[in-house]
PDB file of C-alpha atoms and ligand atoms in Angstrom:
ATOM      1  CA  UNK A   1     -11.504 -42.124 -23.114  1.00  0.00           C
ATOM      2  CA  UNK A   2     -12.805 -39.288 -20.897  1.00  0.00           C
ATOM      3  CA  UNK A   3     -14.192 -36.372 -22.562  1.00  0.00           C
ATOM      4  CA  UNK A   4     -11.954 -33.349 -23.372  1.00  0.00           C
ATOM      5  CA  UNK A   5     -13.203 -30.590 -20.762  1.00  0.00           C
ATOM      6  CA  UNK A   6     -13.602 -27.353 -22.558  1.00  0.00           C
ATOM      7  CA  UNK A   7     -14.429 -23.972 -20.889  1.00  0.00           C
ATOM      8  CA  UNK A   8     -15.355 -20.945 -22.976  1.00  0.00           C
ATOM      9  CA  UNK A   9     -14.685 -17.263 -22.107  1.00  0.00           C
ATOM     10  CA  UNK A  10     -17.245 -15.149 -24.139  1.00  0.00           C
ATOM     11  CA  UNK A  11     -20.682 -15.920 -25.376  1.00  0.00           C
ATOM     12  CA  UNK A  12     -20.613 -13.583 -28.385  1.00  0.00           C
ATOM     13  CA  UNK A  13     -20.966 -14.459 -32.333  1.00  0.00           C
ATOM     14  CA  UNK A  14     -18.026 -16.873 -32.564  1.00  0.00           C
ATOM     15  CA  UNK A  15     -18.863 -18.452 -29.370  1.00  0.00           C
ATOM     16  CA  UNK A  16     -22.330 -19.020 -30.008  1.00  0.00           C
ATOM     17  CA  UNK A  17     -21.053 -20.568 -33.498  1.00  0.00           C
ATOM     18  CA  UNK A  18     -18.679 -23.061 -31.470  1.00  0.00           C
ATOM     19  CA  UNK A  19     -21.592 -24.321 -29.332  1.00  0.00           C
ATOM     20  CA  UNK A  20     -23.516 -24.695 -32.485  1.00  0.00           C
ATOM     21  CA  UNK A  21     -20.952 -26.671 -34.499  1.00  0.00           C
ATOM     22  CA  UNK A  22     -19.984 -28.968 -31.645  1.00  0.00           C
ATOM     23  CA  UNK A  23     -23.836 -29.734 -31.034  1.00  0.00           C
ATOM     24  CA  UNK A  24     -24.458 -30.448 -34.908  1.00  0.00           C
ATOM     25  CA  UNK A  25     -21.495 -32.377 -35.838  1.00  0.00           C
ATOM     26  CA  UNK A  26     -21.070 -33.665 -32.093  1.00  0.00           C
ATOM     27  CA  UNK A  27     -20.614 -37.394 -33.452  1.00  0.00           C
ATOM     28  CA  UNK A  28     -18.191 -36.909 -36.308  1.00  0.00           C
ATOM     29  CA  UNK A  29     -16.221 -34.783 -34.185  1.00  0.00           C
ATOM     30  CA  UNK A  30     -16.169 -37.505 -31.454  1.00  0.00           C
ATOM     31  CA  UNK A  31     -14.989 -39.884 -33.791  1.00  0.00           C
ATOM     32  CA  UNK A  32     -12.300 -37.682 -35.487  1.00  0.00           C
ATOM     33  CA  UNK A  33     -11.100 -36.762 -31.999  1.00  0.00           C
ATOM     34  CA  UNK A  34     -11.070 -40.007 -30.480  1.00  0.00           C
ATOM     35  CA  UNK A  35     -13.187 -38.595 -27.584  1.00  0.00           C
ATOM     36  CA  UNK A  36     -16.086 -36.596 -26.559  1.00  0.00           C
ATOM     37  CA  UNK A  37     -15.518 -32.478 -26.524  1.00  0.00           C
ATOM     38  CA  UNK A  38     -17.564 -31.491 -23.923  1.00  0.00           C
ATOM     39  CA  UNK A  39     -17.970 -27.687 -23.057  1.00  0.00           C
ATOM     40  CA  UNK A  40     -18.630 -28.101 -19.364  1.00  0.00           C
ATOM     41  CA  UNK A  41     -18.402 -24.196 -18.596  1.00  0.00           C
ATOM     42  CA  UNK A  42     -19.103 -20.811 -20.112  1.00  0.00           C
ATOM     43  CA  UNK A  43     -18.026 -17.445 -18.647  1.00  0.00           C
ATOM     44  CA  UNK A  44     -19.092 -13.986 -20.205  1.00  0.00           C
ATOM     45  CA  UNK A  45     -19.210 -10.574 -18.758  1.00  0.00           C
ATOM     46  CA  UNK A  46     -22.717 -10.425 -20.440  1.00  0.00           C
ATOM     47  CA  UNK A  47     -25.179 -13.244 -19.640  1.00  0.00           C
ATOM     48  CA  UNK A  48     -27.232 -14.340 -22.586  1.00  0.00           C
ATOM     49  CA  UNK A  49     -29.943 -16.550 -21.031  1.00  0.00           C
ATOM     50  CA  UNK A  50     -31.512 -17.093 -24.429  1.00  0.00           C
ATOM     51  CA  UNK A  51     -28.348 -19.075 -25.622  1.00  0.00           C
ATOM     52  CA  UNK A  52     -28.758 -22.725 -25.162  1.00  0.00           C
ATOM     53  CA  UNK A  53     -25.365 -23.785 -23.341  1.00  0.00           C
ATOM     54  CA  UNK A  54     -26.209 -27.471 -23.733  1.00  0.00           C
ATOM     55  CA  UNK A  55     -25.628 -28.338 -19.831  1.00  0.00           C
ATOM     56  CA  UNK A  56     -22.573 -26.088 -19.399  1.00  0.00           C
ATOM     57  CA  UNK A  57     -22.477 -24.015 -16.235  1.00  0.00           C
ATOM     58  CA  UNK A  58     -22.566 -20.415 -16.640  1.00  0.00           C
ATOM     59  CA  UNK A  59     -20.736 -17.349 -14.669  1.00  0.00           C
ATOM     60  CA  UNK A  60     -19.880 -13.691 -15.371  1.00  0.00           C
ATOM     61  CA  UNK A  61     -16.445 -14.409 -14.171  1.00  0.00           C
ATOM     62  CA  UNK A  62     -13.974 -15.142 -16.880  1.00  0.00           C
ATOM     63  CA  UNK A  63     -10.956 -14.915 -14.720  1.00  0.00           C
ATOM     64  CA  UNK A  64     -12.227 -17.788 -12.477  1.00  0.00           C
ATOM     65  CA  UNK A  65     -12.878 -19.752 -15.450  1.00  0.00           C
ATOM     66  CA  UNK A  66      -9.458 -19.396 -17.044  1.00  0.00           C
ATOM     67  CA  UNK A  67      -7.797 -20.368 -13.729  1.00  0.00           C
ATOM     68  CA  UNK A  68      -9.899 -23.614 -13.248  1.00  0.00           C
ATOM     69  CA  UNK A  69      -7.716 -26.442 -13.043  1.00  0.00           C
ATOM     70  CA  UNK A  70     -10.416 -29.112 -13.960  1.00  0.00           C
ATOM     71  CA  UNK A  71     -10.398 -28.120 -17.559  1.00  0.00           C
ATOM     72  CA  UNK A  72      -8.345 -29.307 -20.532  1.00  0.00           C
ATOM     73  CA  UNK A  73      -8.837 -26.284 -22.624  1.00  0.00           C
ATOM     74  CA  UNK A  74      -9.651 -22.789 -22.239  1.00  0.00           C
ATOM     75  CA  UNK A  75     -11.561 -21.256 -25.528  1.00  0.00           C
ATOM     76  CA  UNK A  76     -10.790 -17.561 -25.247  1.00  0.00           C
ATOM     77  CA  UNK A  77     -13.498 -15.838 -27.624  1.00  0.00           C
ATOM     78  CA  UNK A  78     -13.993 -12.285 -25.581  1.00  0.00           C
ATOM     79  CA  UNK A  79     -11.734 -10.592 -27.808  1.00  0.00           C
ATOM     80  CA  UNK A  80     -10.066  -7.331 -27.135  1.00  0.00           C
ATOM     81  CA  UNK A  81      -6.370  -6.996 -25.675  1.00  0.00           C
ATOM     82  CA  UNK A  82      -6.002  -6.704 -21.956  1.00  0.00           C
ATOM     83  CA  UNK A  83      -8.201  -9.122 -20.435  1.00  0.00           C
ATOM     84  CA  UNK A  84      -8.010 -11.535 -23.056  1.00  0.00           C
ATOM     85  CA  UNK A  85      -4.088 -11.824 -22.590  1.00  0.00           C
ATOM     86  CA  UNK A  86      -4.363 -12.249 -18.924  1.00  0.00           C
ATOM     87  CA  UNK A  87      -6.943 -15.022 -19.504  1.00  0.00           C
ATOM     88  CA  UNK A  88      -4.729 -16.868 -21.898  1.00  0.00           C
ATOM     89  CA  UNK A  89      -1.658 -16.243 -19.886  1.00  0.00           C
ATOM     90  CA  UNK A  90      -3.706 -17.564 -16.804  1.00  0.00           C
ATOM     91  CA  UNK A  91      -4.686 -20.878 -18.472  1.00  0.00           C
ATOM     92  CA  UNK A  92      -1.254 -21.445 -20.214  1.00  0.00           C
ATOM     93  CA  UNK A  93       0.685 -20.709 -17.046  1.00  0.00           C
ATOM     94  CA  UNK A  94      -1.327 -23.605 -15.480  1.00  0.00           C
ATOM     95  CA  UNK A  95      -0.724 -26.083 -17.972  1.00  0.00           C
ATOM     96  CA  UNK A  96      -4.057 -25.796 -19.586  1.00  0.00           C
ATOM     97  CA  UNK A  97      -4.251 -25.517 -23.433  1.00  0.00           C
ATOM     98  CA  UNK A  98      -5.948 -22.854 -24.956  1.00  0.00           C
ATOM     99  CA  UNK A  99      -7.694 -22.368 -28.314  1.00  0.00           C
ATOM    100  CA  UNK A 100      -8.306 -18.397 -29.339  1.00  0.00           C
ATOM    101  CA  UNK A 101      -9.473 -16.579 -32.252  1.00  0.00           C
ATOM    102  CA  UNK A 102      -7.781 -13.656 -31.111  1.00  0.00           C
ATOM    103  CA  UNK A 103      -5.423 -12.072 -33.479  1.00  0.00           C
ATOM    104  CA  UNK A 104      -4.425  -9.056 -31.163  1.00  0.00           C
ATOM    105  CA  UNK A 105      -2.790 -11.055 -28.707  1.00  0.00           C
ATOM    106  CA  UNK A 106      -0.962 -13.482 -30.990  1.00  0.00           C
ATOM    107  CA  UNK A 107       0.149 -10.499 -33.177  1.00  0.00           C
ATOM    108  CA  UNK A 108       1.250  -8.661 -30.265  1.00  0.00           C
ATOM    109  CA  UNK A 109       2.244 -11.061 -27.612  1.00  0.00           C
ATOM    110  CA  UNK A 110       2.979 -14.044 -29.654  1.00  0.00           C
ATOM    111  CA  UNK A 111       6.550 -14.687 -28.538  1.00  0.00           C
ATOM    112  CA  UNK A 112       5.894 -14.553 -24.742  1.00  0.00           C
ATOM    113  CA  UNK A 113       2.376 -16.768 -25.191  1.00  0.00           C
ATOM    114  CA  UNK A 114       4.238 -19.190 -27.073  1.00  0.00           C
ATOM    115  CA  UNK A 115       7.192 -19.378 -24.665  1.00  0.00           C
ATOM    116  CA  UNK A 116       4.621 -19.892 -22.063  1.00  0.00           C
ATOM    117  CA  UNK A 117       2.694 -22.497 -23.534  1.00  0.00           C
ATOM    118  CA  UNK A 118       5.982 -24.323 -24.254  1.00  0.00           C
ATOM    119  CA  UNK A 119       7.123 -24.146 -20.531  1.00  0.00           C
ATOM    120  CA  UNK A 120       3.863 -25.463 -19.497  1.00  0.00           C
ATOM    121  CA  UNK A 121       3.621 -28.317 -22.010  1.00  0.00           C
ATOM    122  CA  UNK A 122       0.420 -26.851 -23.128  1.00  0.00           C
ATOM    123  CA  UNK A 123      -0.823 -26.214 -26.688  1.00  0.00           C
ATOM    124  CA  UNK A 124      -1.835 -22.561 -28.224  1.00  0.00           C
ATOM    125  CA  UNK A 125      -4.270 -23.109 -31.157  1.00  0.00           C
ATOM    126  CA  UNK A 126      -5.119 -19.806 -32.982  1.00  0.00           C
ATOM    127  CA  UNK A 127      -6.102 -21.095 -36.280  1.00  0.00           C
ATOM    128  CA  UNK A 128      -9.496 -18.938 -35.794  1.00  0.00           C
ATOM    129  CA  UNK A 129      -7.127 -15.842 -35.671  1.00  0.00           C
ATOM    130  CA  UNK A 130      -6.434 -15.071 -39.308  1.00  0.00           C
ATOM    131  CA  UNK A 131      -9.013 -15.578 -42.160  1.00  0.00           C
ATOM    132  CA  UNK A 132     -11.935 -17.168 -40.582  1.00  0.00           C
ATOM    133  CA  UNK A 133     -12.729 -20.485 -42.159  1.00  0.00           C
ATOM    134  CA  UNK A 134      -9.615 -20.912 -44.165  1.00  0.00           C
ATOM    135  CA  UNK A 135      -7.139 -23.044 -42.587  1.00  0.00           C
ATOM    136  CA  UNK A 136      -4.029 -20.973 -43.529  1.00  0.00           C
ATOM    137  CA  UNK A 137      -2.062 -21.416 -40.310  1.00  0.00           C
ATOM    138  CA  UNK A 138      -2.116 -25.102 -40.621  1.00  0.00           C
ATOM    139  CA  UNK A 139      -1.260 -24.559 -44.059  1.00  0.00           C
ATOM    140  CA  UNK A 140       1.664 -22.683 -43.644  1.00  0.00           C
ATOM    141  CA  UNK A 141       2.859 -24.743 -40.182  1.00  0.00           C
ATOM    142  CA  UNK A 142       2.173 -28.152 -41.566  1.00  0.00           C
ATOM    143  CA  UNK A 143       1.287 -28.537 -45.419  1.00  0.00           C
ATOM    144  CA  UNK A 144       3.706 -26.198 -46.930  1.00  0.00           C
ATOM    145  CA  UNK A 145       6.464 -26.410 -44.166  1.00  0.00           C
ATOM    146  CA  UNK A 146       8.803 -27.846 -46.661  1.00  0.00           C
ATOM    147  CA  UNK A 147       8.893 -24.566 -48.966  1.00  0.00           C
ATOM    148  CA  UNK A 148      10.687 -21.336 -48.632  1.00  0.00           C
ATOM    149  CA  UNK A 149       7.862 -18.403 -49.394  1.00  0.00           C
ATOM    150  CA  UNK A 150       8.734 -15.456 -51.277  1.00  0.00           C
ATOM    151  CA  UNK A 151       5.764 -13.565 -50.676  1.00  0.00           C
ATOM    152  CA  UNK A 152       2.189 -13.948 -49.486  1.00  0.00           C
ATOM    153  CA  UNK A 153      -0.720 -11.458 -50.210  1.00  0.00           C
ATOM    154  CA  UNK A 154      -4.349 -11.627 -48.994  1.00  0.00           C
ATOM    155  CA  UNK A 155      -7.559 -10.011 -48.514  1.00  0.00           C
ATOM    156  CA  UNK A 156      -7.690 -10.770 -44.719  1.00  0.00           C
ATOM    157  CA  UNK A 157     -10.248  -8.288 -43.272  1.00  0.00           C
ATOM    158  CA  UNK A 158     -13.961  -9.635 -44.092  1.00  0.00           C
ATOM    159  CA  UNK A 159     -15.504  -6.297 -42.643  1.00  0.00           C
ATOM    160  CA  UNK A 160     -13.317  -4.030 -45.036  1.00  0.00           C
ATOM    161  CA  UNK A 161     -13.943  -6.297 -47.988  1.00  0.00           C
ATOM    162  CA  UNK A 162     -17.502  -6.421 -47.243  1.00  0.00           C
ATOM    163  CA  UNK A 163     -17.917  -2.603 -47.354  1.00  0.00           C
ATOM    164  CA  UNK A 164     -15.880  -2.310 -50.462  1.00  0.00           C
ATOM    165  CA  UNK A 165     -17.979  -4.666 -52.260  1.00  0.00           C
ATOM    166  CA  UNK A 166     -21.194  -3.064 -50.927  1.00  0.00           C
ATOM    167  CA  UNK A 167     -20.014   0.601 -52.345  1.00  0.00           C
ATOM    168  CA  UNK A 168     -18.669  -1.000 -55.664  1.00  0.00           C
ATOM    169  CA  UNK A 169     -21.798  -3.340 -56.080  1.00  0.00           C
ATOM    170  CA  UNK A 170     -24.671  -1.509 -54.976  1.00  0.00           C
ATOM    171  CA  UNK A 171     -23.261   1.967 -54.514  1.00  0.00           C
ATOM    172  CA  UNK A 172     -23.844   1.835 -50.838  1.00  0.00           C
ATOM    173  CA  UNK A 173     -22.538   4.542 -48.403  1.00  0.00           C
ATOM    174  CA  UNK A 174     -19.479   3.530 -46.133  1.00  0.00           C
ATOM    175  CA  UNK A 175     -21.609   3.997 -42.915  1.00  0.00           C
ATOM    176  CA  UNK A 176     -24.418   1.895 -44.098  1.00  0.00           C
ATOM    177  CA  UNK A 177     -22.412  -0.950 -45.175  1.00  0.00           C
ATOM    178  CA  UNK A 178     -20.235  -0.880 -42.051  1.00  0.00           C
ATOM    179  CA  UNK A 179     -23.491  -0.840 -40.167  1.00  0.00           C
ATOM    180  CA  UNK A 180     -24.439  -4.238 -41.948  1.00  0.00           C
ATOM    181  CA  UNK A 181     -21.170  -5.653 -41.270  1.00  0.00           C
ATOM    182  CA  UNK A 182     -21.954  -5.008 -37.572  1.00  0.00           C
ATOM    183  CA  UNK A 183     -25.289  -6.700 -37.564  1.00  0.00           C
ATOM    184  CA  UNK A 184     -23.947  -9.695 -39.393  1.00  0.00           C
ATOM    185  CA  UNK A 185     -21.358 -10.179 -36.693  1.00  0.00           C
ATOM    186  CA  UNK A 186     -18.159  -9.562 -39.061  1.00  0.00           C
ATOM    187  CA  UNK A 187     -16.900  -6.262 -37.354  1.00  0.00           C
ATOM    188  CA  UNK A 188     -14.840  -6.071 -34.143  1.00  0.00           C
ATOM    189  CA  UNK A 189     -16.081  -4.681 -31.234  1.00  0.00           C
ATOM    190  CA  UNK A 190     -14.195  -1.667 -31.941  1.00  0.00           C
ATOM    191  CA  UNK A 191     -14.863  -1.534 -35.845  1.00  0.00           C
ATOM    192  CA  UNK A 192     -12.163   1.024 -36.242  1.00  0.00           C
ATOM    193  CA  UNK A 193      -9.741  -1.852 -36.228  1.00  0.00           C
ATOM    194  CA  UNK A 194     -11.446  -3.373 -39.314  1.00  0.00           C
ATOM    195  CA  UNK A 195     -11.583  -0.205 -41.334  1.00  0.00           C
ATOM    196  CA  UNK A 196      -8.558   1.420 -40.329  1.00  0.00           C
ATOM    197  CA  UNK A 197      -6.496  -1.753 -41.199  1.00  0.00           C
ATOM    198  CA  UNK A 198      -5.400  -2.595 -37.496  1.00  0.00           C
ATOM    199  CA  UNK A 199      -7.016  -6.144 -37.831  1.00  0.00           C
ATOM    200  CA  UNK A 200      -5.581  -6.900 -41.161  1.00  0.00           C
ATOM    201  CA  UNK A 201      -2.135  -6.043 -39.574  1.00  0.00           C
ATOM    202  CA  UNK A 202      -2.617  -8.068 -36.624  1.00  0.00           C
ATOM    203  CA  UNK A 203      -3.565 -10.945 -39.083  1.00  0.00           C
ATOM    204  CA  UNK A 204      -0.444 -10.073 -41.608  1.00  0.00           C
ATOM    205  CA  UNK A 205       1.712 -10.088 -38.674  1.00  0.00           C
ATOM    206  CA  UNK A 206       0.861 -13.585 -37.579  1.00  0.00           C
ATOM    207  CA  UNK A 207       1.210 -14.936 -41.364  1.00  0.00           C
ATOM    208  CA  UNK A 208       4.407 -13.124 -41.675  1.00  0.00           C
ATOM    209  CA  UNK A 209       6.161 -14.709 -38.633  1.00  0.00           C
ATOM    210  CA  UNK A 210       4.895 -18.372 -39.612  1.00  0.00           C
ATOM    211  CA  UNK A 211       5.837 -18.020 -43.502  1.00  0.00           C
ATOM    212  CA  UNK A 212       9.370 -16.364 -42.843  1.00  0.00           C
ATOM    213  CA  UNK A 213      10.064 -17.354 -39.407  1.00  0.00           C
ATOM    214  CA  UNK A 214      10.417 -13.613 -38.657  1.00  0.00           C
ATOM    215  CA  UNK A 215       9.027 -13.392 -35.282  1.00  0.00           C
ATOM    216  CA  UNK A 216       6.034 -11.257 -34.350  1.00  0.00           C
ATOM    217  CA  UNK A 217       6.481  -7.532 -35.521  1.00  0.00           C
ATOM    218  CA  UNK A 218       3.271  -5.748 -35.490  1.00  0.00           C
ATOM    219  CA  UNK A 219       5.014  -2.400 -34.948  1.00  0.00           C
ATOM    220  CA  UNK A 220       6.852  -2.714 -38.193  1.00  0.00           C
ATOM    221  CA  UNK A 221       3.827  -3.266 -40.630  1.00  0.00           C
ATOM    222  CA  UNK A 222       2.894  -0.184 -42.595  1.00  0.00           C
ATOM    223  CA  UNK A 223      -0.968   0.194 -41.791  1.00  0.00           C
ATOM    224  CA  UNK A 224      -3.611   1.939 -44.135  1.00  0.00           C
ATOM    225  CA  UNK A 225      -7.402   1.068 -44.003  1.00  0.00           C
ATOM    226  CA  UNK A 226     -10.329   2.064 -46.347  1.00  0.00           C
ATOM    227  CA  UNK A 227     -11.861   5.017 -44.453  1.00  0.00           C
ATOM    228  CA  UNK A 228     -10.289   7.454 -47.307  1.00  0.00           C
ATOM    229  CA  UNK A 229     -11.620   5.951 -50.028  1.00  0.00           C
ATOM    230  CA  UNK A 230     -14.803   7.671 -51.595  1.00  0.00           C
ATOM    231  CA  UNK A 231     -17.357   6.162 -54.050  1.00  0.00           C
ATOM    232  CA  UNK A 232     -15.608   8.194 -56.938  1.00  0.00           C
ATOM    233  CA  UNK A 233     -12.214   6.655 -56.168  1.00  0.00           C
ATOM    234  CA  UNK A 234     -14.166   3.096 -56.621  1.00  0.00           C
ATOM    235  CA  UNK A 235     -15.837   4.317 -59.659  1.00  0.00           C
ATOM    236  CA  UNK A 236     -12.654   5.761 -61.550  1.00  0.00           C
ATOM    237  CA  UNK A 237     -10.968   2.340 -60.725  1.00  0.00           C
ATOM    238  CA  UNK A 238     -13.818   0.558 -62.258  1.00  0.00           C
ATOM    239  CA  UNK A 239     -13.650   2.906 -65.526  1.00  0.00           C
ATOM    240  CA  UNK A 240      -9.750   1.956 -65.812  1.00  0.00           C
ATOM    241  CA  UNK A 241     -10.331  -1.869 -65.532  1.00  0.00           C
ATOM    242  CA  UNK A 242      -9.583  -2.259 -61.774  1.00  0.00           C
ATOM    243  CA  UNK A 243     -11.459  -2.647 -58.479  1.00  0.00           C
ATOM    244  CA  UNK A 244     -10.015  -1.611 -55.099  1.00  0.00           C
ATOM    245  CA  UNK A 245      -9.261  -4.213 -52.579  1.00  0.00           C
ATOM    246  CA  UNK A 246      -7.784  -3.996 -48.939  1.00  0.00           C
ATOM    247  CA  UNK A 247      -4.833  -6.109 -49.124  1.00  0.00           C
ATOM    248  CA  UNK A 248      -2.131  -7.358 -46.638  1.00  0.00           C
ATOM    249  CA  UNK A 249       1.185  -8.247 -48.406  1.00  0.00           C
ATOM    250  CA  UNK A 250       4.462  -9.691 -46.898  1.00  0.00           C
ATOM    251  CA  UNK A 251       7.496 -10.354 -49.225  1.00  0.00           C
ATOM    252  CA  UNK A 252      11.043 -11.575 -48.576  1.00  0.00           C
ATOM    253  CA  UNK A 253      13.464  -8.757 -49.421  1.00  0.00           C
ATOM    254  CA  UNK A 254      17.246  -9.080 -49.134  1.00  0.00           C
ATOM    255  CA  UNK A 255      17.722  -6.934 -45.908  1.00  0.00           C
ATOM    256  CA  UNK A 256      14.487  -8.291 -44.309  1.00  0.00           C
ATOM    257  CA  UNK A 257      10.610  -8.782 -44.643  1.00  0.00           C
ATOM    258  CA  UNK A 258       8.336  -6.092 -46.253  1.00  0.00           C
ATOM    259  CA  UNK A 259       4.774  -6.232 -44.488  1.00  0.00           C
ATOM    260  CA  UNK A 260       2.054  -3.736 -45.319  1.00  0.00           C
ATOM    261  CA  UNK A 261      -1.766  -3.351 -45.393  1.00  0.00           C
ATOM    262  CA  UNK A 262      -3.413  -0.632 -47.344  1.00  0.00           C
ATOM    263  CA  UNK A 263      -5.960  -0.397 -50.509  1.00  0.00           C
ATOM    264  CA  UNK A 264      -4.760  -1.671 -53.762  1.00  0.00           C
ATOM    265  CA  UNK A 265      -5.845  -1.430 -57.212  1.00  0.00           C
ATOM    266  CA  UNK A 266      -6.264  -4.924 -58.594  1.00  0.00           C
ATOM    267  CA  UNK A 267      -6.870  -5.801 -62.239  1.00  0.00           C
ATOM    268  CA  UNK A 268     -10.526  -6.942 -62.926  1.00  0.00           C
ATOM    269  CA  UNK A 269      -9.524 -10.254 -64.264  1.00  0.00           C
ATOM    270  CA  UNK A 270      -7.194 -11.135 -61.048  1.00  0.00           C
ATOM    271  CA  UNK A 271      -8.235 -13.835 -59.061  1.00  0.00           C
ATOM    272  CA  UNK A 272      -8.473 -11.641 -55.886  1.00  0.00           C
ATOM    273  CA  UNK A 273     -10.811  -9.373 -57.597  1.00  0.00           C
ATOM    274  CA  UNK A 274     -13.659 -12.097 -57.433  1.00  0.00           C
ATOM    275  CA  UNK A 275     -13.456 -12.365 -53.748  1.00  0.00           C
ATOM    276  CA  UNK A 276     -16.270 -10.270 -52.655  1.00  0.00           C
ATOM    277  CA  UNK A 277     -18.304  -9.824 -49.449  1.00  0.00           C
ATOM    278  CA  UNK A 278     -17.103 -11.083 -46.138  1.00  0.00           C
ATOM    279  CA  UNK A 279     -14.798 -13.552 -48.264  1.00  0.00           C
ATOM    280  CA  UNK A 280     -11.114 -13.768 -47.496  1.00  0.00           C
ATOM    281  CA  UNK A 281      -8.294 -15.034 -49.706  1.00  0.00           C
ATOM    282  CA  UNK A 282      -4.679 -15.865 -49.195  1.00  0.00           C
ATOM    283  CA  UNK A 283      -2.115 -16.382 -52.047  1.00  0.00           C
ATOM    284  CA  UNK A 284       1.234 -17.755 -51.099  1.00  0.00           C
ATOM    285  CA  UNK A 285       4.271 -17.825 -53.560  1.00  0.00           C
ATOM    286  CA  UNK A 286       6.492 -20.829 -52.344  1.00  0.00           C
ATOM    287  CA  UNK A 287       9.700 -22.123 -53.896  1.00  0.00           C
ATOM    288  CA  UNK A 288       8.405 -25.599 -54.291  1.00  0.00           C
ATOM    289  CA  UNK A 289       4.616 -25.400 -54.236  1.00  0.00           C
ATOM    290  CA  UNK A 290       4.668 -22.564 -56.938  1.00  0.00           C
ATOM    291  CA  UNK A 291       1.389 -20.386 -56.379  1.00  0.00           C
ATOM    292  CA  UNK A 292      -1.315 -21.513 -54.196  1.00  0.00           C
ATOM    293  CA  UNK A 293      -4.437 -19.767 -53.321  1.00  0.00           C
ATOM    294  CA  UNK A 294      -6.823 -20.131 -50.417  1.00  0.00           C
ATOM    295  CA  UNK A 295     -10.278 -18.705 -50.323  1.00  0.00           C
ATOM    296  CA  UNK A 296     -13.073 -18.891 -47.751  1.00  0.00           C
ATOM    297  CA  UNK A 297     -15.453 -16.819 -45.286  1.00  0.00           C
ATOM    298  CA  UNK A 298     -13.327 -14.756 -43.344  1.00  0.00           C
ATOM    299  CA  UNK A 299     -15.560 -13.891 -40.628  1.00  0.00           C
ATOM    300  CA  UNK A 300     -19.042 -14.920 -39.051  1.00  0.00           C
ATOM    301  CA  UNK A 301     -20.017 -17.349 -36.453  1.00  0.00           C
ATOM    302  CA  UNK A 302     -19.944 -20.755 -38.156  1.00  0.00           C
ATOM    303  CA  UNK A 303     -16.829 -20.028 -40.381  1.00  0.00           C
ATOM    304  CA  UNK A 304     -14.771 -19.160 -37.296  1.00  0.00           C
ATOM    305  CA  UNK A 305     -16.286 -21.649 -35.202  1.00  0.00           C
ATOM    306  CA  UNK A 306     -15.112 -23.967 -37.611  1.00  0.00           C
ATOM    307  CA  UNK A 307     -11.562 -23.041 -37.306  1.00  0.00           C
ATOM    308  CA  UNK A 308     -11.891 -23.275 -33.212  1.00  0.00           C
ATOM    309  CA  UNK A 309     -13.399 -26.527 -33.371  1.00  0.00           C
ATOM    310  CA  UNK A 310     -10.404 -27.905 -35.753  1.00  0.00           C
ATOM    311  CA  UNK A 311      -8.307 -26.570 -32.984  1.00  0.00           C
ATOM    312  CA  UNK A 312     -10.171 -28.393 -30.214  1.00  0.00           C
ATOM    313  CA  UNK A 313     -10.113 -31.816 -32.150  1.00  0.00           C
ATOM    314  CA  UNK A 314      -6.403 -31.078 -32.358  1.00  0.00           C
ATOM    315  CA  UNK A 315      -5.648 -30.665 -28.886  1.00  0.00           C
ATOM    316  CA  UNK A 316      -7.833 -33.860 -28.111  1.00  0.00           C
TER     317      UNK A 316
HETATM  318  N1  HSE B 401     -13.249  -8.258 -37.966  1.00  0.00           N
HETATM  319  C1  HSE B 401     -12.932  -9.539 -38.555  1.00  0.00           C
HETATM  320  C2  HSE B 401     -12.987  -9.420 -40.204  1.00  0.00           C
HETATM  321  C3  HSE B 401     -13.359 -10.668 -38.110  1.00  0.00           C
HETATM  322  O1  HSE B 401     -13.896  -8.500 -40.518  1.00  0.00           O
HETATM  323  O2  HSE B 401     -12.407  -9.953 -40.540  1.00  0.00           O
HETATM  324  C4  HSE B 401     -12.667 -12.237 -38.439  1.00  0.00           C
HETATM  325  O3  HSE B 401     -11.330 -11.944 -38.036  1.00  0.00           O
END
């Protein structure tokens, strides 16, 4: 078969991870996809001549890349909302499939984007949008699709978990831990989205939409981040036998779906208490499967790239 022709918008941490995974696992990926996956073009507003593009052409015009009619898939990895949305709409509108890690646009514009994809017989893959390496989207849409879910709860922002772990474990200051999370490529371009709970709320919106067929209702999620927590809070919690985790929780109620993200006291012996650093975990309570728990790296180049490449193989 002809190779799957891919164009990537963005050349940040995750995009570089995708190029790396496609290169290092090329043979197995081609076997499992049934065809080679070829990145033929990359566009980024910030050129990075030091990055090996493996023969792909480079341009600074992300809009032109999304509008190309000779690509099978556009991978959107620039993050943010407005430009990313416009790129994804352009590609889907042309019938080009899209793979994205952008939780903001899926949470805020999911209904419209999926309708556009359907209308143009294109595929919209977004496994990388929630919980990095953890295949929670495929789990909810495929593996657990025979269940009704009562609730799900998770640690779904790696940056917040990294900061809380560093404050609790090493007594690190909030600002120092955040700076380190940024250096490691965990934090969003605007890290207030991480520490104020917005990123987790985007992800919870998506999980709730899939788990409860509830539609995408970001505006209805209660949102609280970790910025009000002090080292004293963490220490008092520890003395009482708890740790503090930033949790997203969605639960079926008789009159609708409850959805909230905020810091929670977790008993130190609870499974979620052992999820540290940039790890994420999602616990799903379903009426046939019972409790199932998924854990893995929630941010970072290769873990997020793993999800993007899985979506590319699906498209192929
Ligand atoms: N900023 C996000 C996080 C990246 O820290 O979880 C992965 O979505």
